[in-house]
C-alpha cells in the first residue's frame, strides 16, 4: 500500500482487549490486523476486530452536534442564546458545534438543578469510552452537579460478578491472565458462549482442550464450545445456583476439599459446610426427577471431582449473572475455588468474561452509584439504573446525561423505559452514532471514537492498554465535552490533554494505578500492565492474602429456590403453555450493533435477529416468522430457524437489532442484590407472524 502507515492501538469491541495494528492511508483506515507478537491477540483477531471499522466513516456517524428543534421551541431563552450558531439539518434537528451544544446543555442543567434540586440529575454510561472520560463523567456528576446518581452498563452485565466476588474474596475482577489457560489442568466454562462473545479467549481454551481433554462446558443450550468438551452439561433454565451448590456438596461429602487452604486462608467454613449438607437441593440426585435432565445427577459429581483434584479455572459470562440469583451464583463459584484452593496461583483462578471494551475500567473509575474511584465508599450512595428509571416515572429524576450507552435498546422492560424517558425534561447524549437513545435526545454531541483518540482501557483480566489514534478527527473526546459542561456551570476543570486526566486518576485511584504512567503504558503498548500497578504489575491476584479486610476468603452460603422451568419439569414432565427464552450474542455483531451494522462484511452475515427453535417444537412454529409475547410487551416478528442446538421447550434469540424489541419481553425481574436484569430466562408465548 502506498504511503500506508501502521499504528498500534486497542480493539474497540469486547472486554478481551486485543492489541490491533491499524493500516492507515490518507487518514483512512484501510485494514486492521494484529501483530504476530500481540500479547492478548496472539496475532489473531475475530471478525469484528478485523472488519468492524467502517463505523468510523459510516453514513450515520455523528460528525457534529445536534439540538432538537422542539427543545429550542420549548426553551426560548436557550434558543436566543444559541441563535446564529446553529444551522438547519432536517425537520427534527439543527446542527452546531460542541461549544454551542454544551452552552445550551449547561443552561438547561442549571435550570433543572435550581428548580428540582441536585438529585434530579443522573448520569448513565461510560463503559464504551476511555478511563479518562469515565473518570471525569463520575467526577462531573458527583462534584459539579452534586448528584450521587451515576451508573454504567455493568448494571446489565457483570455487576453481580463484582458483588459476589467482593463479598467473598474482596476483589471483583479476574484473578489471572488469559495465558494461564495453558498452565491449568482443568477448565469449567459456565454461562458463556465464549466462541461467539470472546473469540480470542476461546482460541486459547480450544487449543488447550484439544491438547489435554480438560474442558467442561455448562449451558442451557448446545454451544459450539461443547464440541471440544470432555464434559458437556446442558442444564435447565435458572439452575446455575442449584448445580453449583451440588458441586460443593460432592466436594465436601467426598472430602476432596483442600483442608490446609480452607483452614489457613478462609473463615466461616463450618457454618457453610453444615448449610450445604442440610440443604435438600444440594443433592445431585435431585436431578433424577427433572424430566430430560436426569443424567446430570451423575455428570455434575464427575465435573466436581475433576475440578477439585486438579489445578482448575472457572470462566463465566452473562449466563451466570443475568438471573435473579446472579450474585449468589458468583459467590457459589468463588466458594468452589476457596474449597479446593483453586485460586491465588498460576493456572488456577476465577475469570468473569467482561462484555464491553472498558466496563472493567468504568467500574474502576467509580461509574457506580455505590463506589467512588478505586472502589472506595462515596460520601453519598446513589440509585442504580432500574431505580433511576422508576425515579424518572415518579418525576424525581428530570435530566439524564448519557455517554455511550444505548439504554433504550439494551436495558429490560422497554415499554417502561420508553414511558420513563418521555417524562424527562432533558436528555443529553454523547455518542459516535445516531443509535436509539441518541434519536430520542434533546441534545446530541458527536464525539471521537476509540480509533480517533488517546486513552486507557482496562480489559477483562485487569490489563491496561493505552490506545492511540489511528486517524485524526476534529471532534471532541468525551472528557473534553464534560470539561466544557463543567466550565459553563462554574467549574474549574482545566485539563490540557488526556494524560493530565490520567495523572489525576493515578493519584485518586492509587491503589490500582499509581505506577501506570502514560510513559510506561506507551513502552508496553502491546503487552499492557495488569492492575494493581506499582513498581511492577500484578498478573495473579490473591497469592498470599485475599483483598478482604482480614485477608481471608469468606464463605456466605445461599441456597437455591425452585422457580420457573425446574418445578414445571418435575410436576408436569414438560414445559407447557409457552417456551423459556434465553438471549445472547452472535459472532458478527456487538451489543446494540450500532458499530457493526456499519460494516457490510459483518452485517450481511446477520442482518436481523434470529429465533432458534428446537426440532421437537417445530410444529408449534408453522410460519417463517414468529412474534414472542409476555405480559410486559412483545417482539417484532422474528425469523425462525429450527435447530438441534436448543433443548425442547426452550428458545434462543439474539438482541442486536433495536427493531426486534427483544428486551420488551423482560419485566423488572432482576438480581436480588444488585438489580441486574434477568435476561437469561423468561417464559414467552410464541405466535405465528
XYZ file of C-alpha atoms in Angstrom:
689
model
C 0.000 0.000 0.000
C 1.376 3.377 -0.972
C 2.024 5.809 1.889
C 0.416 3.356 4.280
C 1.198 3.807 7.964
C 0.877 1.062 10.596
C -0.293 2.200 14.054
C -0.638 0.083 17.206
C -3.776 0.514 19.299
C -6.567 -1.413 21.073
C -9.718 -3.038 19.674
C -12.928 -1.144 20.436
C -15.209 -4.136 20.898
C -15.366 -6.691 23.711
C -13.633 -6.951 27.058
C -10.882 -9.227 25.727
C -8.956 -6.069 24.820
C -6.975 -7.232 21.794
C -3.990 -5.273 20.564
C -4.508 -4.158 16.966
C -2.480 -2.785 14.072
C -4.316 -0.176 12.063
C -3.176 0.246 8.468
C -3.953 3.835 7.554
C -3.743 5.656 4.254
C -4.660 9.325 3.742
C -6.226 9.465 7.212
C -8.473 6.494 6.406
C -8.343 3.020 7.960
C -7.902 0.553 5.128
C -7.218 -2.570 7.167
C -6.936 -3.782 10.757
C -4.890 -6.756 11.869
C -2.934 -7.972 14.868
C 0.801 -8.058 15.382
C 2.329 -11.523 15.421
C 3.757 -10.743 18.866
C 0.485 -9.356 20.255
C 0.189 -10.398 23.888
C -3.609 -10.580 24.059
C -4.459 -11.207 20.407
C -1.639 -13.711 19.775
C -1.621 -12.377 16.233
C -5.301 -13.165 15.603
C -8.477 -11.081 15.675
C -12.139 -12.041 15.499
C -14.183 -10.824 12.547
C -15.409 -7.765 14.461
C -11.856 -6.698 15.232
C -10.736 -7.290 11.636
C -13.667 -5.887 9.687
C -15.683 -3.757 12.102
C -14.025 -0.386 11.469
C -16.355 1.041 8.815
C -18.343 2.868 11.518
C -15.577 5.495 11.621
C -16.742 6.827 8.255
C -20.325 5.499 8.236
C -23.250 7.500 6.882
C -24.960 7.748 10.300
C -21.726 8.663 12.078
C -22.163 11.782 14.182
C -19.764 14.360 12.791
C -21.238 17.405 14.546
C -23.572 18.152 17.430
C -27.344 18.393 17.148
C -30.110 20.173 19.038
C -33.742 19.147 18.673
C -35.906 21.890 17.159
C -38.708 21.104 19.609
C -36.305 21.615 22.521
C -35.429 25.100 21.284
C -39.109 25.938 20.844
C -39.802 24.913 24.466
C -36.760 26.815 25.742
C -36.816 30.273 24.099
C -34.026 31.666 26.302
C -31.705 28.888 25.172
C -32.840 29.329 21.569
C -31.995 33.032 21.775
C -28.565 32.290 23.278
C -27.521 29.861 20.519
C -29.194 31.772 17.681
C -26.711 32.380 14.912
C -24.602 29.363 15.889
C -26.966 26.680 14.578
C -27.816 25.608 11.046
C -30.820 23.579 9.848
C -30.240 19.838 9.379
C -33.726 18.406 8.838
C -37.249 18.674 10.208
C -36.133 17.371 13.618
C -32.646 18.766 14.212
C -30.411 21.774 13.859
C -26.639 21.332 13.731
C -23.972 23.119 15.718
C -20.527 22.704 17.212
C -19.833 21.149 20.624
C -19.289 24.563 22.209
C -22.798 25.676 21.272
C -24.336 22.336 22.277
C -22.717 22.402 25.710
C -23.755 26.036 26.213
C -27.374 25.015 25.632
C -26.986 21.918 27.818
C -25.390 23.839 30.702
C -28.217 26.376 30.682
C -30.836 23.620 30.867
C -28.970 21.622 33.538
C -28.612 24.723 35.704
C -32.304 25.480 35.347
C -33.310 21.901 36.276
C -30.957 21.765 39.246
C -32.253 25.076 40.602
C -35.872 24.071 40.128
C -35.825 20.439 41.267
C -32.621 20.013 43.265
C -29.307 18.280 42.699
C -30.732 14.731 42.736
C -32.952 15.474 39.755
C -29.883 14.814 37.573
C -28.305 11.448 36.777
C -25.538 10.195 34.503
C -25.595 6.780 32.811
C -22.803 5.304 30.698
C -19.044 5.244 30.437
C -18.080 1.659 29.588
C -17.626 2.265 25.846
C -15.133 5.090 26.207
C -11.758 5.552 27.892
C -10.940 5.531 31.597
C -10.144 9.235 31.402
C -13.647 10.031 30.151
C -15.323 7.593 32.555
C -13.435 9.161 35.459
C -14.438 12.709 34.527
C -18.032 11.554 33.899
C -18.470 10.423 37.501
C -16.481 13.384 38.855
C -18.736 15.832 36.993
C -21.825 14.054 38.324
C -20.695 13.903 41.939
C -18.827 17.202 42.252
C -20.093 19.647 39.628
C -23.722 18.506 39.654
C -23.535 17.277 43.284
C -25.669 14.251 42.396
C -24.851 10.731 43.647
C -26.635 9.153 40.681
C -24.042 7.684 38.309
C -24.142 4.202 36.793
C -22.877 2.268 33.775
C -23.791 -0.761 31.690
C -22.221 -3.163 34.213
C -25.729 -2.915 35.665
C -26.993 -5.175 32.872
C -23.976 -7.483 32.738
C -21.309 -8.139 35.385
C -22.386 -6.139 38.443
C -23.249 -9.484 40.116
C -19.671 -10.644 39.482
C -18.357 -7.552 41.246
C -20.807 -8.027 44.124
C -20.287 -11.765 44.568
C -16.514 -11.700 44.301
C -16.032 -8.684 46.574
C -18.282 -10.282 49.191
C -16.209 -13.490 49.265
C -12.655 -12.578 48.240
C -12.627 -8.774 48.394
C -11.997 -8.019 44.711
C -14.455 -8.164 41.821
C -12.060 -8.799 38.955
C -10.421 -11.685 37.102
C -7.678 -13.292 39.149
C -5.383 -14.467 36.329
C -4.164 -13.577 32.832
C -5.640 -15.367 29.811
C -2.423 -17.256 29.169
C -2.935 -19.196 32.394
C -5.267 -21.285 30.245
C -2.091 -23.007 29.046
C -0.998 -23.638 32.659
C -4.237 -25.068 34.061
C -5.184 -28.730 34.308
C -8.956 -28.325 34.127
C -11.390 -25.634 32.925
C -15.085 -25.073 33.564
C -16.955 -22.687 31.244
C -20.431 -21.840 32.533
C -22.945 -19.393 31.073
C -20.526 -18.129 28.435
C -20.828 -18.708 24.695
C -17.134 -17.922 24.502
C -16.512 -18.643 20.826
C -19.134 -16.033 19.888
C -18.695 -13.451 22.644
C -14.934 -13.641 23.436
C -13.381 -15.463 20.477
C -9.724 -14.718 21.195
C -10.051 -16.186 24.693
C -11.921 -19.116 23.152
C -8.948 -19.749 20.839
C -6.805 -20.481 23.889
C -9.489 -22.645 25.503
C -9.972 -24.740 22.362
C -6.240 -25.150 21.897
C -5.778 -26.333 25.489
C -8.849 -28.595 25.375
C -7.719 -30.314 22.171
C -4.310 -30.957 23.688
C -5.301 -32.012 27.219
C -9.013 -33.013 27.067
C -9.578 -30.870 30.152
C -12.755 -28.869 29.450
C -16.250 -28.894 30.963
C -18.915 -26.676 29.376
C -22.194 -25.925 31.164
C -25.009 -24.027 29.433
C -28.739 -24.081 28.769
C -28.148 -24.899 25.103
C -25.664 -26.745 22.941
C -22.993 -24.186 22.081
C -20.039 -24.522 19.723
C -17.542 -24.866 22.557
C -19.183 -28.117 23.642
C -17.683 -29.773 20.583
C -14.303 -29.603 22.351
C -15.538 -30.547 25.830
C -14.796 -33.664 27.867
C -17.895 -32.912 29.957
C -20.902 -31.359 28.191
C -23.726 -30.337 30.533
C -26.920 -28.791 29.184
C -28.872 -27.662 32.240
C -32.424 -26.339 32.797
C -33.073 -22.603 32.837
C -32.274 -20.878 36.140
C -30.474 -23.907 37.588
C -26.995 -22.373 37.937
C -27.075 -21.987 41.716
C -28.676 -25.415 42.093
C -25.855 -27.078 40.157
C -23.000 -25.080 41.726
C -24.149 -25.896 45.255
C -24.398 -29.554 44.256
C -20.776 -29.462 43.132
C -19.771 -28.038 46.509
C -21.657 -30.792 48.326
C -19.894 -33.521 46.348
C -16.525 -31.945 47.176
C -17.434 -31.754 50.867
C -19.009 -35.194 51.227
C -16.156 -36.923 49.425
C -13.597 -34.845 51.348
C -11.998 -33.557 48.174
C -11.580 -30.074 49.587
C -8.175 -28.600 50.395
C -8.185 -28.765 54.181
C -4.967 -26.775 54.642
C -6.131 -23.972 52.344
C -9.548 -23.810 53.996
C -8.010 -23.711 57.462
C -5.326 -21.123 56.704
C -6.989 -18.795 54.202
C -10.764 -18.824 54.810
C -13.344 -18.327 57.543
C -16.922 -19.407 58.285
C -16.268 -22.765 56.588
C -18.018 -24.929 59.195
C -21.232 -22.904 59.054
C -21.126 -23.026 55.235
C -20.478 -26.780 55.245
C -23.378 -27.519 57.547
C -25.784 -25.419 55.481
C -24.729 -27.243 52.306
C -25.179 -30.669 53.892
C -28.556 -29.715 55.396
C -29.975 -28.344 52.137
C -32.016 -30.959 50.195
C -31.455 -29.046 46.945
C -27.698 -29.703 47.061
C -28.094 -33.455 46.482
C -27.264 -34.235 42.809
C -29.936 -36.952 42.891
C -32.492 -34.133 42.826
C -31.947 -34.104 39.057
C -33.335 -37.649 38.768
C -36.844 -36.178 38.964
C -36.271 -33.367 36.427
C -37.584 -34.643 33.096
C -34.962 -34.583 30.348
C -32.103 -33.774 32.704
C -31.827 -36.946 34.770
C -28.285 -37.664 33.530
C -26.998 -34.572 35.345
C -27.226 -36.450 38.656
C -24.124 -38.359 37.541
C -22.439 -35.729 35.348
C -22.354 -32.911 37.904
C -20.463 -35.002 40.507
C -17.946 -36.028 37.844
C -17.255 -32.388 36.948
C -16.972 -31.503 40.647
C -14.474 -34.291 41.321
C -12.220 -33.358 38.432
C -12.326 -29.684 39.372
C -11.406 -30.461 42.968
C -8.438 -32.734 42.371
C -6.806 -30.690 39.600
C -5.392 -27.193 39.231
C -8.503 -25.588 37.775
C -10.033 -22.392 36.428
C -13.669 -21.311 36.110
C -14.832 -18.917 33.381
C -18.329 -17.406 33.302
C -20.383 -14.873 31.432
C -23.835 -13.342 31.447
C -25.451 -16.785 31.583
C -24.477 -16.666 35.261
C -25.023 -13.018 36.133
C -28.279 -12.146 34.338
C -30.554 -14.036 36.736
C -32.448 -13.377 39.969
C -29.662 -15.148 41.850
C -26.719 -13.951 39.748
C -24.740 -12.521 42.680
C -25.359 -15.659 44.728
C -24.242 -17.871 41.825
C -20.990 -15.903 41.601
C -20.495 -16.430 45.340
C -21.089 -20.153 44.777
C -18.376 -20.125 42.105
C -15.885 -18.422 44.425
C -16.823 -20.918 47.161
C -15.693 -23.736 44.866
C -12.335 -22.021 44.397
C -11.965 -21.450 48.145
C -12.900 -25.043 48.954
C -10.310 -26.503 46.609
C -7.552 -23.883 46.809
C -8.011 -23.184 43.114
C -7.153 -19.517 43.474
C -4.078 -17.443 44.152
C -1.702 -19.285 41.850
C -0.729 -19.507 38.197
C -3.148 -21.737 36.298
C -5.897 -21.673 38.941
C -8.450 -18.924 39.425
C -11.679 -17.140 38.561
C -12.349 -15.445 35.225
C -15.525 -13.400 34.706
C -15.576 -12.663 30.969
C -16.451 -8.963 30.755
C -18.529 -7.646 27.893
C -17.752 -4.049 26.933
C -14.270 -2.881 25.964
C -13.917 -0.767 29.114
C -16.584 -1.989 31.532
C -13.853 -3.063 33.955
C -12.266 0.371 33.635
C -15.557 2.250 34.058
C -16.179 0.413 37.339
C -12.571 1.027 38.431
C -13.123 4.746 37.737
C -16.181 4.925 40.004
C -19.020 4.902 37.455
C -21.183 3.086 40.000
C -23.614 4.635 42.487
C -22.078 2.827 45.464
C -18.350 3.176 44.673
C -16.044 6.114 44.233
C -12.920 5.554 42.071
C -10.776 2.650 43.300
C -13.868 1.061 44.905
C -13.856 3.472 47.810
C -17.033 4.336 49.735
C -18.691 7.512 48.384
C -19.923 10.179 50.762
C -23.405 9.571 49.378
C -24.765 6.498 47.622
C -26.887 6.996 44.545
C -29.542 4.969 42.753
C -28.892 2.109 40.340
C -30.228 2.387 36.782
C -33.502 0.455 37.356
C -34.178 2.678 40.375
C -33.378 5.733 38.264
C -35.936 4.615 35.679
C -38.533 4.400 38.467
C -37.461 7.854 39.665
C -37.990 9.223 36.138
C -41.525 7.826 36.143
C -42.120 9.324 39.594
C -40.938 12.741 38.399
C -37.898 12.818 40.697
C -35.225 12.493 38.004
C -35.681 15.162 35.348
C -32.381 15.205 33.429
C -30.082 12.484 32.092
C -26.571 12.724 30.702
C -25.922 9.597 28.676
C -22.437 8.701 27.442
C -22.010 5.724 25.149
C -24.805 3.507 26.489
C -27.855 2.763 24.362
C -30.120 2.393 27.378
C -33.376 2.457 25.402
C -32.219 -0.600 23.458
C -30.105 -2.772 25.747
C -31.987 -2.447 29.058
C -35.051 -4.532 30.030
C -38.752 -3.674 30.045
C -38.527 -1.367 27.052
C -42.139 -0.187 27.277
C -41.460 1.049 30.797
C -38.196 2.680 29.712
C -39.988 4.378 26.820
C -42.510 5.832 29.264
C -39.764 6.919 31.676
C -37.741 8.738 29.023
C -40.862 10.513 27.775
C -41.197 12.010 31.289
C -37.731 13.609 31.199
C -37.330 17.341 30.779
C -33.849 16.955 29.342
C -31.767 14.197 27.752
C -28.229 14.816 26.509
C -26.309 12.076 24.716
C -22.621 11.848 23.845
C -22.279 9.346 21.006
C -20.458 8.329 17.867
C -23.559 7.020 16.042
C -27.229 8.007 15.856
C -28.410 4.976 17.809
C -31.775 4.517 19.529
C -31.116 6.643 22.622
C -29.456 9.392 20.557
C -32.540 9.594 18.356
C -34.592 10.485 21.473
C -32.216 13.127 22.861
C -32.710 16.879 23.154
C -29.005 17.450 22.537
C -26.592 15.017 20.899
C -22.863 15.717 20.915
C -20.823 13.828 18.358
C -17.543 12.639 19.882
C -14.390 10.822 18.877
C -14.487 7.062 18.583
C -11.883 4.797 20.148
C -9.964 4.814 16.853
C -9.635 8.611 16.908
C -8.322 9.288 20.410
C -5.797 8.544 23.111
C -6.947 6.813 26.273
C -6.583 3.941 28.720
C -8.837 0.874 28.513
C -8.943 -1.954 31.073
C -9.807 -5.383 29.720
C -11.477 -8.363 31.396
C -8.245 -9.541 33.007
C -7.394 -6.141 34.557
C -4.921 -5.339 31.788
C -4.466 -1.642 30.969
C -3.789 -0.729 27.363
C -3.119 2.782 26.097
C -4.875 3.387 22.801
C -3.639 5.930 20.283
C -5.483 7.444 17.314
C -5.483 5.538 14.050
C -6.964 8.547 12.261
C -7.279 12.241 13.092
C -10.633 13.840 13.908
C -11.677 17.369 14.841
C -14.471 16.047 17.076
C -14.029 16.427 20.847
C -13.248 13.498 23.124
C -15.890 12.609 25.736
C -13.829 14.097 28.565
C -13.475 17.353 26.634
C -17.273 17.636 26.330
C -17.586 17.075 30.086
C -14.939 19.730 30.713
C -16.908 22.201 28.574
C -20.056 21.450 30.563
C -18.234 21.839 33.874
C -16.699 25.177 32.904
C -20.048 26.544 31.755
C -21.603 25.552 35.057
C -18.989 27.377 37.118
C -16.429 24.590 37.431
C -12.672 24.842 37.049
C -11.638 21.762 35.046
C -8.543 22.704 33.074
C -7.064 19.526 31.627
C -4.910 20.168 28.578
C -4.942 16.584 27.332
C -5.980 13.093 28.399
C -2.644 12.435 30.127
C -3.467 15.119 32.696
C -6.787 13.439 33.457
C -4.994 10.100 33.775
C -2.394 11.551 36.126
C -5.247 12.602 38.402
C -6.664 9.071 38.195
C -3.279 7.720 39.296
C -3.473 9.885 42.409
C -7.153 9.346 43.247
C -7.143 5.604 42.420
C -3.582 4.981 43.557
C -4.311 1.517 44.974
C -4.565 0.189 41.449
C -2.993 2.686 39.082
C -0.240 4.691 40.803
C 2.563 3.145 38.736
C 0.726 3.065 35.403
C 2.047 6.254 33.784
C 1.447 7.037 30.123
C 5.186 6.600 29.618
C 5.110 3.020 30.908
C 1.898 2.211 29.057
C 3.403 3.531 25.816
C 6.507 1.422 26.365
C 4.379 -1.679 26.938
C 1.622 -0.852 24.472
C 1.200 -4.406 23.144
C 1.634 -6.206 26.445
C -0.184 -3.772 28.705
C 0.014 -3.801 32.510
C -2.289 -5.670 34.901
C -3.508 -3.743 37.921
C -2.627 -3.155 40.645
C 0.410 -1.432 39.134
C 3.071 -0.062 41.460
C 6.714 -0.547 40.507
C 5.554 -3.703 38.723
C 2.176 -5.017 37.655
C 0.269 -7.959 39.160
C -0.673 -10.800 36.782
C -2.108 -13.097 39.514
C -4.197 -11.821 42.430
C -4.531 -13.274 45.941
C -1.140 -15.005 46.049
C -0.796 -14.500 49.813
C -3.977 -12.818 51.012
C -7.420 -12.026 49.722
C -8.380 -8.385 49.366
C -10.885 -8.532 52.231
C -10.344 -6.512 55.414
C -8.880 -9.512 57.219
C -7.158 -11.072 54.189
C -9.312 -14.215 54.401
C -11.764 -15.718 51.941
C -15.325 -15.592 53.306
C -17.967 -18.289 52.871
C -21.530 -16.914 52.514
C -23.945 -19.705 51.671
C -27.171 -19.002 49.802
C -29.495 -21.836 48.845
C -31.327 -22.429 45.590
C -35.036 -21.563 45.405
C -37.067 -23.621 42.888
C -38.729 -21.496 40.218
C -39.657 -21.479 36.557
C -38.574 -24.406 34.435
C -37.336 -26.831 37.122
C -40.576 -27.226 39.143
C -42.533 -27.304 35.892
C -40.461 -30.234 34.608
C -40.810 -32.029 37.938
C -44.580 -31.543 38.207
C -45.626 -31.772 34.567
C -42.649 -33.556 32.973
C -42.595 -30.977 30.188
C -42.762 -27.250 29.510
C -46.388 -26.237 28.961
C -48.155 -23.151 27.629
C -45.160 -21.455 26.122
C -41.387 -21.594 25.998
C -38.434 -20.457 28.071
C -36.424 -17.885 26.141
C -32.759 -17.078 26.629
C -30.810 -14.402 24.775
C -27.231 -13.854 23.662
C -24.823 -12.612 21.007
C -23.701 -13.776 17.646
C -20.100 -13.503 16.487
C -20.730 -10.965 13.733
C -22.369 -8.302 15.891
C -21.597 -6.431 19.058
C -24.187 -5.439 21.652
C -26.569 -2.883 20.051
C -24.852 -3.401 16.665
C -24.543 0.377 16.170
C -20.937 -0.038 15.045
C -21.033 -3.490 13.454
C -24.108 -2.743 11.313
C -21.949 -0.151 9.544
C -19.684 -2.911 8.210
C -21.193 -4.673 5.193
C -18.913 -7.684 5.756
C -20.395 -8.137 9.221
C -23.992 -7.083 8.677
C -24.585 -9.322 5.668
C -23.794 -12.312 7.893
C -26.530 -11.403 10.335
C -28.700 -8.506 9.239
C -31.559 -9.359 11.603
C -32.096 -11.174 14.878
C -32.953 -14.874 14.587
C -35.054 -17.139 16.811
C -33.676 -20.647 17.346
C -36.318 -23.339 17.899
C -35.849 -26.988 18.878
C -36.613 -29.620 16.238
C -39.011 -31.138 18.780
C -41.027 -27.902 18.828
C -41.009 -27.195 15.083
C -44.750 -27.899 14.688
C -45.539 -25.002 17.024
C -43.826 -22.644 14.542
C -45.615 -23.185 11.221
C -44.671 -19.798 9.776
C -41.336 -18.387 8.700
C -41.624 -15.778 11.448
C -42.975 -15.647 14.985
C -43.802 -12.927 17.491
C -42.889 -13.527 21.127
C -45.110 -12.106 23.872
C -45.068 -11.676 27.624
C -47.144 -9.553 29.990
C -44.567 -6.786 29.541
C -44.538 -6.484 25.763
C -43.879 -8.243 22.506
C -41.087 -8.612 19.994
C -41.182 -7.763 16.329
C -41.725 -10.741 14.006
C -38.546 -12.822 14.266
C -37.092 -15.139 11.642
C -37.478 -18.750 12.865
C -34.635 -21.226 12.479
C -35.167 -24.851 13.532
C -32.090 -26.461 15.081
C -30.900 -29.373 17.211
C -28.849 -26.957 19.344
C -31.631 -25.931 21.737
C -33.493 -28.133 24.205
C -37.234 -28.850 23.774
C -39.332 -26.211 25.460
C -36.654 -23.547 25.111
C -35.844 -20.803 22.617
C -32.819 -18.638 21.898
C -32.690 -15.186 20.294
C -30.056 -12.543 19.722
C -30.836 -8.915 20.665
C -28.503 -6.867 18.441
C -31.105 -5.017 16.371
C -33.227 -2.407 18.181
C -36.085 -3.007 15.742
C -36.511 -6.566 17.113
C -37.525 -5.212 20.541
C -36.371 -8.389 22.271
C -35.905 -6.552 25.562
C -39.564 -5.523 25.623
C -40.244 -9.114 26.711
C -38.441 -8.704 30.031
C -40.000 -7.043 33.048
C -38.424 -5.932 36.305
C -37.256 -9.363 37.492
C -33.638 -8.877 38.466
C -30.785 -9.888 40.715
C -31.847 -9.593 44.350
C -28.741 -7.715 45.465
C -27.585 -5.612 42.550
C -30.642 -5.258 40.207
C -29.092 -6.791 37.076
C -31.924 -7.819 34.756
C -32.872 -11.495 34.436
C -32.221 -11.543 30.687
C -31.354 -15.231 30.512
C -34.775 -16.701 31.179
C -38.340 -15.568 30.601
C -41.466 -17.581 29.821
C -42.882 -16.439 26.478
C -45.838 -17.161 24.250
C -44.989 -17.677 20.572
C -47.470 -16.541 17.915
C -47.009 -17.169 14.166
C -46.460 -13.893 12.318
